[in-house]
Amino acid sequence: IVTVVTYLLLIALTPLPYWMGLFGWTYLVIVIVGVDLILAYVIVAAWKDHSSKNLRRLSTILKIDMLVGLLALVVDRGK
């Protein structure tokens, strides 16, 4: 439950740098499509199947997702 709440909070807060004017629309698109949708998938997939094999697979997906998040920061370095 803590993990689900943490990921949902992360999804809710990822647009914040865009709303604050720190990053542009490119950041927002990459974060929504490349990070938030993947986090939502991970939440659902982990909820449905808690097996070690699935959790290892989701862990790999999350690591790649972190790289996509960093890519969003690099691609759109702000205004």
PDB file of N, CA and C in Angstrom:
ATOM      1  N   ILE A   1       0.823  -1.188   0.000  1.00  0.00           N
ATOM      2  CA  ILE A   1       0.000   0.000   0.000  1.00  0.00           C
ATOM      3  C   ILE A   1       0.875   1.263   0.000  1.00  0.00           C
ATOM      4  N   VAL A   2       1.934   1.257   0.780  1.00  0.00           N
ATOM      5  CA  VAL A   2       2.830   2.421   0.848  1.00  0.00           C
ATOM      6  C   VAL A   2       3.439   2.696  -0.527  1.00  0.00           C
ATOM      7  N   THR A   3       3.837   1.638  -1.202  1.00  0.00           N
ATOM      8  CA  THR A   3       4.432   1.799  -2.532  1.00  0.00           C
ATOM      9  C   THR A   3       3.423   2.384  -3.508  1.00  0.00           C
ATOM     10  N   VAL A   4       2.198   1.899  -3.465  1.00  0.00           N
ATOM     11  CA  VAL A   4       1.158   2.405  -4.362  1.00  0.00           C
ATOM     12  C   VAL A   4       0.922   3.891  -4.107  1.00  0.00           C
ATOM     13  N   VAL A   5       0.810   4.269  -2.845  1.00  0.00           N
ATOM     14  CA  VAL A   5       0.597   5.681  -2.502  1.00  0.00           C
ATOM     15  C   VAL A   5       1.777   6.529  -2.953  1.00  0.00           C
ATOM     16  N   THR A   6       2.989   6.021  -2.776  1.00  0.00           N
ATOM     17  CA  THR A   6       4.187   6.753  -3.192  1.00  0.00           C
ATOM     18  C   THR A   6       4.193   6.976  -4.707  1.00  0.00           C
ATOM     19  N   TYR A   7       3.902   5.932  -5.471  1.00  0.00           N
ATOM     20  CA  TYR A   7       3.880   6.067  -6.931  1.00  0.00           C
ATOM     21  C   TYR A   7       2.754   6.982  -7.395  1.00  0.00           C
ATOM     22  N   LEU A   8       1.596   6.912  -6.752  1.00  0.00           N
ATOM     23  CA  LEU A   8       0.491   7.810  -7.112  1.00  0.00           C
ATOM     24  C   LEU A   8       0.847   9.266  -6.803  1.00  0.00           C
ATOM     25  N   LEU A   9       1.533   9.484  -5.691  1.00  0.00           N
ATOM     26  CA  LEU A   9       1.992  10.833  -5.349  1.00  0.00           C
ATOM     27  C   LEU A   9       3.010  11.321  -6.378  1.00  0.00           C
ATOM     28  N   LEU A  10       3.902  10.442  -6.789  1.00  0.00           N
ATOM     29  CA  LEU A  10       4.884  10.795  -7.817  1.00  0.00           C
ATOM     30  C   LEU A  10       4.187  11.186  -9.118  1.00  0.00           C
ATOM     31  N   ILE A  11       3.200  10.393  -9.521  1.00  0.00           N
ATOM     32  CA  ILE A  11       2.444  10.709 -10.741  1.00  0.00           C
ATOM     33  C   ILE A  11       1.768  12.067 -10.609  1.00  0.00           C
ATOM     34  N   ALA A  12       1.196  12.334  -9.450  1.00  0.00           N
ATOM     35  CA  ALA A  12       0.500  13.610  -9.237  1.00  0.00           C
ATOM     36  C   ALA A  12       1.449  14.802  -9.258  1.00  0.00           C
ATOM     37  N   LEU A  13       2.697  14.589  -8.816  1.00  0.00           N
ATOM     38  CA  LEU A  13       3.641  15.704  -8.699  1.00  0.00           C
ATOM     39  C   LEU A  13       4.530  15.915  -9.925  1.00  0.00           C
ATOM     40  N   THR A  14       4.581  14.958 -10.841  1.00  0.00           N
ATOM     41  CA  THR A  14       5.484  15.122 -11.982  1.00  0.00           C
ATOM     42  C   THR A  14       5.168  16.345 -12.850  1.00  0.00           C
ATOM     43  N   PRO A  15       3.924  16.796 -12.972  1.00  0.00           N
ATOM     44  CA  PRO A  15       3.687  18.017 -13.763  1.00  0.00           C
ATOM     45  C   PRO A  15       4.107  19.312 -13.051  1.00  0.00           C
ATOM     46  N   LEU A  16       4.407  19.238 -11.775  1.00  0.00           N
ATOM     47  CA  LEU A  16       4.731  20.430 -10.991  1.00  0.00           C
ATOM     48  C   LEU A  16       5.835  21.302 -11.602  1.00  0.00           C
ATOM     49  N   PRO A  17       6.962  20.743 -12.025  1.00  0.00           N
ATOM     50  CA  PRO A  17       7.995  21.608 -12.639  1.00  0.00           C
ATOM     51  C   PRO A  17       7.488  22.338 -13.894  1.00  0.00           C
ATOM     52  N   TYR A  18       6.596  21.708 -14.647  1.00  0.00           N
ATOM     53  CA  TYR A  18       5.994  22.373 -15.813  1.00  0.00           C
ATOM     54  C   TYR A  18       5.104  23.517 -15.360  1.00  0.00           C
ATOM     55  N   TRP A  19       4.241  23.258 -14.385  1.00  0.00           N
ATOM     56  CA  TRP A  19       3.326  24.294 -13.892  1.00  0.00           C
ATOM     57  C   TRP A  19       4.077  25.458 -13.269  1.00  0.00           C
ATOM     58  N   MET A  20       5.241  25.185 -12.689  1.00  0.00           N
ATOM     59  CA  MET A  20       6.043  26.248 -12.075  1.00  0.00           C
ATOM     60  C   MET A  20       6.862  27.009 -13.108  1.00  0.00           C
ATOM     61  N   GLY A  21       6.828  26.560 -14.357  1.00  0.00           N
ATOM     62  CA  GLY A  21       7.572  27.231 -15.411  1.00  0.00           C
ATOM     63  C   GLY A  21       9.040  26.852 -15.470  1.00  0.00           C
ATOM     64  N   LEU A  22       9.426  25.804 -14.756  1.00  0.00           N
ATOM     65  CA  LEU A  22      10.822  25.384 -14.756  1.00  0.00           C
ATOM     66  C   LEU A  22      11.185  24.584 -16.007  1.00  0.00           C
ATOM     67  N   PHE A  23      10.195  23.869 -16.561  1.00  0.00           N
ATOM     68  CA  PHE A  23      10.391  23.072 -17.766  1.00  0.00           C
ATOM     69  C   PHE A  23       9.228  23.311 -18.706  1.00  0.00           C
ATOM     70  N   GLY A  24       9.452  23.015 -19.978  1.00  0.00           N
ATOM     71  CA  GLY A  24       8.453  23.269 -21.004  1.00  0.00           C
ATOM     72  C   GLY A  24       7.583  22.065 -21.313  1.00  0.00           C
ATOM     73  N   TRP A  25       6.845  22.217 -22.404  1.00  0.00           N
ATOM     74  CA  TRP A  25       5.893  21.172 -22.794  1.00  0.00           C
ATOM     75  C   TRP A  25       6.577  19.860 -23.180  1.00  0.00           C
ATOM     76  N   THR A  26       7.808  19.923 -23.674  1.00  0.00           N
ATOM     77  CA  THR A  26       8.525  18.699 -24.030  1.00  0.00           C
ATOM     78  C   THR A  26       8.721  17.825 -22.794  1.00  0.00           C
ATOM     79  N   TYR A  27       9.133  18.451 -21.701  1.00  0.00           N
ATOM     80  CA  TYR A  27       9.269  17.742 -20.426  1.00  0.00           C
ATOM     81  C   TYR A  27       7.944  17.093 -20.045  1.00  0.00           C
ATOM     82  N   LEU A  28       6.871  17.870 -20.117  1.00  0.00           N
ATOM     83  CA  LEU A  28       5.562  17.375 -19.699  1.00  0.00           C
ATOM     84  C   LEU A  28       5.125  16.168 -20.522  1.00  0.00           C
ATOM     85  N   VAL A  29       5.312  16.240 -21.826  1.00  0.00           N
ATOM     86  CA  VAL A  29       4.908  15.123 -22.692  1.00  0.00           C
ATOM     87  C   VAL A  29       5.726  13.873 -22.375  1.00  0.00           C
ATOM     88  N   ILE A  30       7.034  14.042 -22.255  1.00  0.00           N
ATOM     89  CA  ILE A  30       7.894  12.884 -21.965  1.00  0.00           C
ATOM     90  C   ILE A  30       7.528  12.273 -20.616  1.00  0.00           C
ATOM     91  N   VAL A  31       7.280  13.114 -19.631  1.00  0.00           N
ATOM     92  CA  VAL A  31       6.968  12.616 -18.289  1.00  0.00           C
ATOM     93  C   VAL A  31       5.616  11.908 -18.257  1.00  0.00           C
ATOM     94  N   ILE A  32       4.619  12.480 -18.904  1.00  0.00           N
ATOM     95  CA  ILE A  32       3.297  11.846 -18.884  1.00  0.00           C
ATOM     96  C   ILE A  32       3.307  10.533 -19.655  1.00  0.00           C
ATOM     97  N   VAL A  33       3.854  10.560 -20.863  1.00  0.00           N
ATOM     98  CA  VAL A  33       3.838   9.354 -21.705  1.00  0.00           C
ATOM     99  C   VAL A  33       4.900   8.346 -21.268  1.00  0.00           C
ATOM    100  N   GLY A  34       6.086   8.831 -20.970  1.00  0.00           N
ATOM    101  CA  GLY A  34       7.207   7.930 -20.714  1.00  0.00           C
ATOM    102  C   GLY A  34       7.420   7.545 -19.270  1.00  0.00           C
ATOM    103  N   VAL A  35       6.844   8.283 -18.340  1.00  0.00           N
ATOM    104  CA  VAL A  35       7.047   7.975 -16.924  1.00  0.00           C
ATOM    105  C   VAL A  35       5.722   7.620 -16.237  1.00  0.00           C
ATOM    106  N   ASP A  36       4.771   8.543 -16.284  1.00  0.00           N
ATOM    107  CA  ASP A  36       3.528   8.349 -15.532  1.00  0.00           C
ATOM    108  C   ASP A  36       2.723   7.138 -15.997  1.00  0.00           C
ATOM    109  N   LEU A  37       2.607   6.954 -17.299  1.00  0.00           N
ATOM    110  CA  LEU A  37       1.848   5.800 -17.794  1.00  0.00           C
ATOM    111  C   LEU A  37       2.527   4.487 -17.408  1.00  0.00           C
ATOM    112  N   ILE A  38       3.857   4.490 -17.404  1.00  0.00           N
ATOM    113  CA  ILE A  38       4.603   3.293 -17.013  1.00  0.00           C
ATOM    114  C   ILE A  38       4.421   3.032 -15.515  1.00  0.00           C
ATOM    115  N   LEU A  39       4.459   4.092 -14.715  1.00  0.00           N
ATOM    116  CA  LEU A  39       4.227   3.921 -13.278  1.00  0.00           C
ATOM    117  C   LEU A  39       2.839   3.356 -13.017  1.00  0.00           C
ATOM    118  N   ALA A  40       1.849   3.849 -13.746  1.00  0.00           N
ATOM    119  CA  ALA A  40       0.487   3.333 -13.590  1.00  0.00           C
ATOM    120  C   ALA A  40       0.443   1.848 -13.945  1.00  0.00           C
ATOM    121  N   TYR A  41       1.120   1.483 -15.021  1.00  0.00           N
ATOM    122  CA  TYR A  41       1.187   0.069 -15.411  1.00  0.00           C
ATOM    123  C   TYR A  41       1.834  -0.767 -14.306  1.00  0.00           C
ATOM    124  N   VAL A  42       2.925  -0.277 -13.752  1.00  0.00           N
ATOM    125  CA  VAL A  42       3.644  -1.013 -12.702  1.00  0.00           C
ATOM    126  C   VAL A  42       2.749  -1.199 -11.473  1.00  0.00           C
ATOM    127  N   ILE A  43       2.008  -0.167 -11.114  1.00  0.00           N
ATOM    128  CA  ILE A  43       1.100  -0.271  -9.966  1.00  0.00           C
ATOM    129  C   ILE A  43       0.091  -1.403 -10.191  1.00  0.00           C
ATOM    130  N   VAL A  44      -0.546  -1.378 -11.358  1.00  0.00           N
ATOM    131  CA  VAL A  44      -1.565  -2.394 -11.662  1.00  0.00           C
ATOM    132  C   VAL A  44      -0.937  -3.789 -11.754  1.00  0.00           C
ATOM    133  N   ALA A  45       0.193  -3.885 -12.436  1.00  0.00           N
ATOM    134  CA  ALA A  45       0.841  -5.184 -12.617  1.00  0.00           C
ATOM    135  C   ALA A  45       1.310  -5.770 -11.280  1.00  0.00           C
ATOM    136  N   ALA A  46       1.828  -4.940 -10.396  1.00  0.00           N
ATOM    137  CA  ALA A  46       2.284  -5.420  -9.093  1.00  0.00           C
ATOM    138  C   ALA A  46       1.097  -5.826  -8.227  1.00  0.00           C
ATOM    139  N   TRP A  47       0.005  -5.097  -8.351  1.00  0.00           N
ATOM    140  CA  TRP A  47      -1.191  -5.400  -7.570  1.00  0.00           C
ATOM    141  C   TRP A  47      -1.769  -6.755  -7.984  1.00  0.00           C
ATOM    142  N   LYS A  48      -1.743  -7.024  -9.291  1.00  0.00           N
ATOM    143  CA  LYS A  48      -2.326  -8.265  -9.811  1.00  0.00           C
ATOM    144  C   LYS A  48      -1.445  -9.482  -9.580  1.00  0.00           C
ATOM    145  N   ASP A  49      -0.140  -9.296  -9.584  1.00  0.00           N
ATOM    146  CA  ASP A  49       0.782 -10.442  -9.481  1.00  0.00           C
ATOM    147  C   ASP A  49       1.975 -10.059  -8.617  1.00  0.00           C
ATOM    148  N   HIS A  50       2.013 -10.579  -7.392  1.00  0.00           N
ATOM    149  CA  HIS A  50       3.103 -10.248  -6.461  1.00  0.00           C
ATOM    150  C   HIS A  50       4.233 -11.263  -6.499  1.00  0.00           C
ATOM    151  N   SER A  51       4.263 -12.094  -7.501  1.00  0.00           N
ATOM    152  CA  SER A  51       5.310 -13.121  -7.551  1.00  0.00           C
ATOM    153  C   SER A  51       6.694 -12.477  -7.687  1.00  0.00           C
ATOM    154  N   SER A  52       7.689 -13.171  -7.192  1.00  0.00           N
ATOM    155  CA  SER A  52       9.067 -12.665  -7.259  1.00  0.00           C
ATOM    156  C   SER A  52       9.482 -12.409  -8.703  1.00  0.00           C
ATOM    157  N   LYS A  53       9.106 -13.308  -9.587  1.00  0.00           N
ATOM    158  CA  LYS A  53       9.469 -13.156 -11.001  1.00  0.00           C
ATOM    159  C   LYS A  53       8.879 -11.879 -11.575  1.00  0.00           C
ATOM    160  N   ASN A  54       7.621 -11.613 -11.300  1.00  0.00           N
ATOM    161  CA  ASN A  54       6.982 -10.402 -11.817  1.00  0.00           C
ATOM    162  C   ASN A  54       7.581  -9.147 -11.186  1.00  0.00           C
ATOM    163  N   LEU A  55       7.837  -9.190  -9.886  1.00  0.00           N
ATOM    164  CA  LEU A  55       8.406  -8.020  -9.212  1.00  0.00           C
ATOM    165  C   LEU A  55       9.812  -7.705  -9.718  1.00  0.00           C
ATOM    166  N   ARG A  56      10.593  -8.731 -10.059  1.00  0.00           N
ATOM    167  CA  ARG A  56      11.915  -8.488 -10.666  1.00  0.00           C
ATOM    168  C   ARG A  56      11.763  -7.807 -12.029  1.00  0.00           C
ATOM    169  N   ARG A  57      10.792  -8.284 -12.802  1.00  0.00           N
ATOM    170  CA  ARG A  57      10.534  -7.687 -14.113  1.00  0.00           C
ATOM    171  C   ARG A  57      10.101  -6.225 -13.955  1.00  0.00           C
ATOM    172  N   LEU A  58       9.225  -5.965 -12.996  1.00  0.00           N
ATOM    173  CA  LEU A  58       8.762  -4.596 -12.767  1.00  0.00           C
ATOM    174  C   LEU A  58       9.891  -3.707 -12.252  1.00  0.00           C
ATOM    175  N   SER A  59      10.798  -4.282 -11.475  1.00  0.00           N
ATOM    176  CA  SER A  59      11.957  -3.530 -10.999  1.00  0.00           C
ATOM    177  C   SER A  59      12.810  -3.055 -12.170  1.00  0.00           C
ATOM    178  N   THR A  60      13.004  -3.922 -13.143  1.00  0.00           N
ATOM    179  CA  THR A  60      13.755  -3.542 -14.344  1.00  0.00           C
ATOM    180  C   THR A  60      13.031  -2.438 -15.109  1.00  0.00           C
ATOM    181  N   ILE A  61      11.724  -2.575 -15.232  1.00  0.00           N
ATOM    182  CA  ILE A  61      10.930  -1.554 -15.923  1.00  0.00           C
ATOM    183  C   ILE A  61      11.060  -0.211 -15.206  1.00  0.00           C
ATOM    184  N   LEU A  62      11.021  -0.227 -13.876  1.00  0.00           N
ATOM    185  CA  LEU A  62      11.151   1.022 -13.109  1.00  0.00           C
ATOM    186  C   LEU A  62      12.525   1.663 -13.295  1.00  0.00           C
ATOM    187  N   LYS A  63      13.551   0.859 -13.395  1.00  0.00           N
ATOM    188  CA  LYS A  63      14.897   1.411 -13.616  1.00  0.00           C
ATOM    189  C   LYS A  63      14.978   2.105 -14.974  1.00  0.00           C
ATOM    190  N   ILE A  64      14.401   1.486 -15.976  1.00  0.00           N
ATOM    191  CA  ILE A  64      14.362   2.116 -17.306  1.00  0.00           C
ATOM    192  C   ILE A  64      13.517   3.383 -17.251  1.00  0.00           C
ATOM    193  N   ASP A  65      12.428   3.323 -16.493  1.00  0.00           N
ATOM    194  CA  ASP A  65      11.541   4.478 -16.346  1.00  0.00           C
ATOM    195  C   ASP A  65      12.264   5.666 -15.699  1.00  0.00           C
ATOM    196  N   MET A  66      13.141   5.368 -14.746  1.00  0.00           N
ATOM    197  CA  MET A  66      13.935   6.442 -14.133  1.00  0.00           C
ATOM    198  C   MET A  66      14.827   7.120 -15.169  1.00  0.00           C
ATOM    199  N   LEU A  67      15.394   6.323 -16.063  1.00  0.00           N
ATOM    200  CA  LEU A  67      16.222   6.900 -17.126  1.00  0.00           C
ATOM    201  C   LEU A  67      15.389   7.793 -18.044  1.00  0.00           C
ATOM    202  N   VAL A  68      14.162   7.380 -18.331  1.00  0.00           N
ATOM    203  CA  VAL A  68      13.279   8.206 -19.154  1.00  0.00           C
ATOM    204  C   VAL A  68      12.982   9.524 -18.439  1.00  0.00           C
ATOM    205  N   GLY A  69      12.767   9.464 -17.136  1.00  0.00           N
ATOM    206  CA  GLY A  69      12.552  10.685 -16.358  1.00  0.00           C
ATOM    207  C   GLY A  69      13.752  11.621 -16.418  1.00  0.00           C
ATOM    208  N   LEU A  70      14.935  11.053 -16.306  1.00  0.00           N
ATOM    209  CA  LEU A  70      16.147  11.876 -16.430  1.00  0.00           C
ATOM    210  C   LEU A  70      16.280  12.450 -17.839  1.00  0.00           C
ATOM    211  N   LEU A  71      15.906  11.657 -18.826  1.00  0.00           N
ATOM    212  CA  LEU A  71      15.927  12.131 -20.209  1.00  0.00           C
ATOM    213  C   LEU A  71      15.016  13.351 -20.380  1.00  0.00           C
ATOM    214  N   ALA A  72      13.863  13.315 -19.740  1.00  0.00           N
ATOM    215  CA  ALA A  72      12.932  14.450 -19.818  1.00  0.00           C
ATOM    216  C   ALA A  72      13.590  15.722 -19.281  1.00  0.00           C
ATOM    217  N   LEU A  73      14.379  15.576 -18.227  1.00  0.00           N
ATOM    218  CA  LEU A  73      15.062  16.740 -17.654  1.00  0.00           C
ATOM    219  C   LEU A  73      16.158  17.258 -18.578  1.00  0.00           C
ATOM    220  N   VAL A  74      16.854  16.341 -19.231  1.00  0.00           N
ATOM    221  CA  VAL A  74      17.952  16.738 -20.107  1.00  0.00           C
ATOM    222  C   VAL A  74      17.438  17.334 -21.418  1.00  0.00           C
ATOM    223  N   VAL A  75      16.421  16.714 -21.990  1.00  0.00           N
ATOM    224  CA  VAL A  75      15.886  17.174 -23.273  1.00  0.00           C
ATOM    225  C   VAL A  75      15.297  18.572 -23.164  1.00  0.00           C
ATOM    226  N   ASP A  76      14.579  18.807 -22.076  1.00  0.00           N
ATOM    227  CA  ASP A  76      13.962  20.118 -21.878  1.00  0.00           C
ATOM    228  C   ASP A  76      14.610  20.772 -20.672  1.00  0.00           C
ATOM    229  N   ARG A  77      15.693  21.443 -20.894  1.00  0.00           N
ATOM    230  CA  ARG A  77      16.490  22.015 -19.802  1.00  0.00           C
ATOM    231  C   ARG A  77      15.881  23.248 -19.175  1.00  0.00           C
ATOM    232  N   GLY A  78      14.659  23.544 -19.481  1.00  0.00           N
ATOM    233  CA  GLY A  78      13.993  24.700 -18.913  1.00  0.00           C
ATOM    234  C   GLY A  78      13.985  25.871 -19.864  1.00  0.00           C
ATOM    235  N   LYS A  79      13.282  26.866 -19.432  1.00  0.00           N
ATOM    236  CA  LYS A  79      13.085  28.045 -20.288  1.00  0.00           C
ATOM    237  C   LYS A  79      14.195  29.060 -20.092  1.00  0.00           C
TER     238      LYS A  79
END
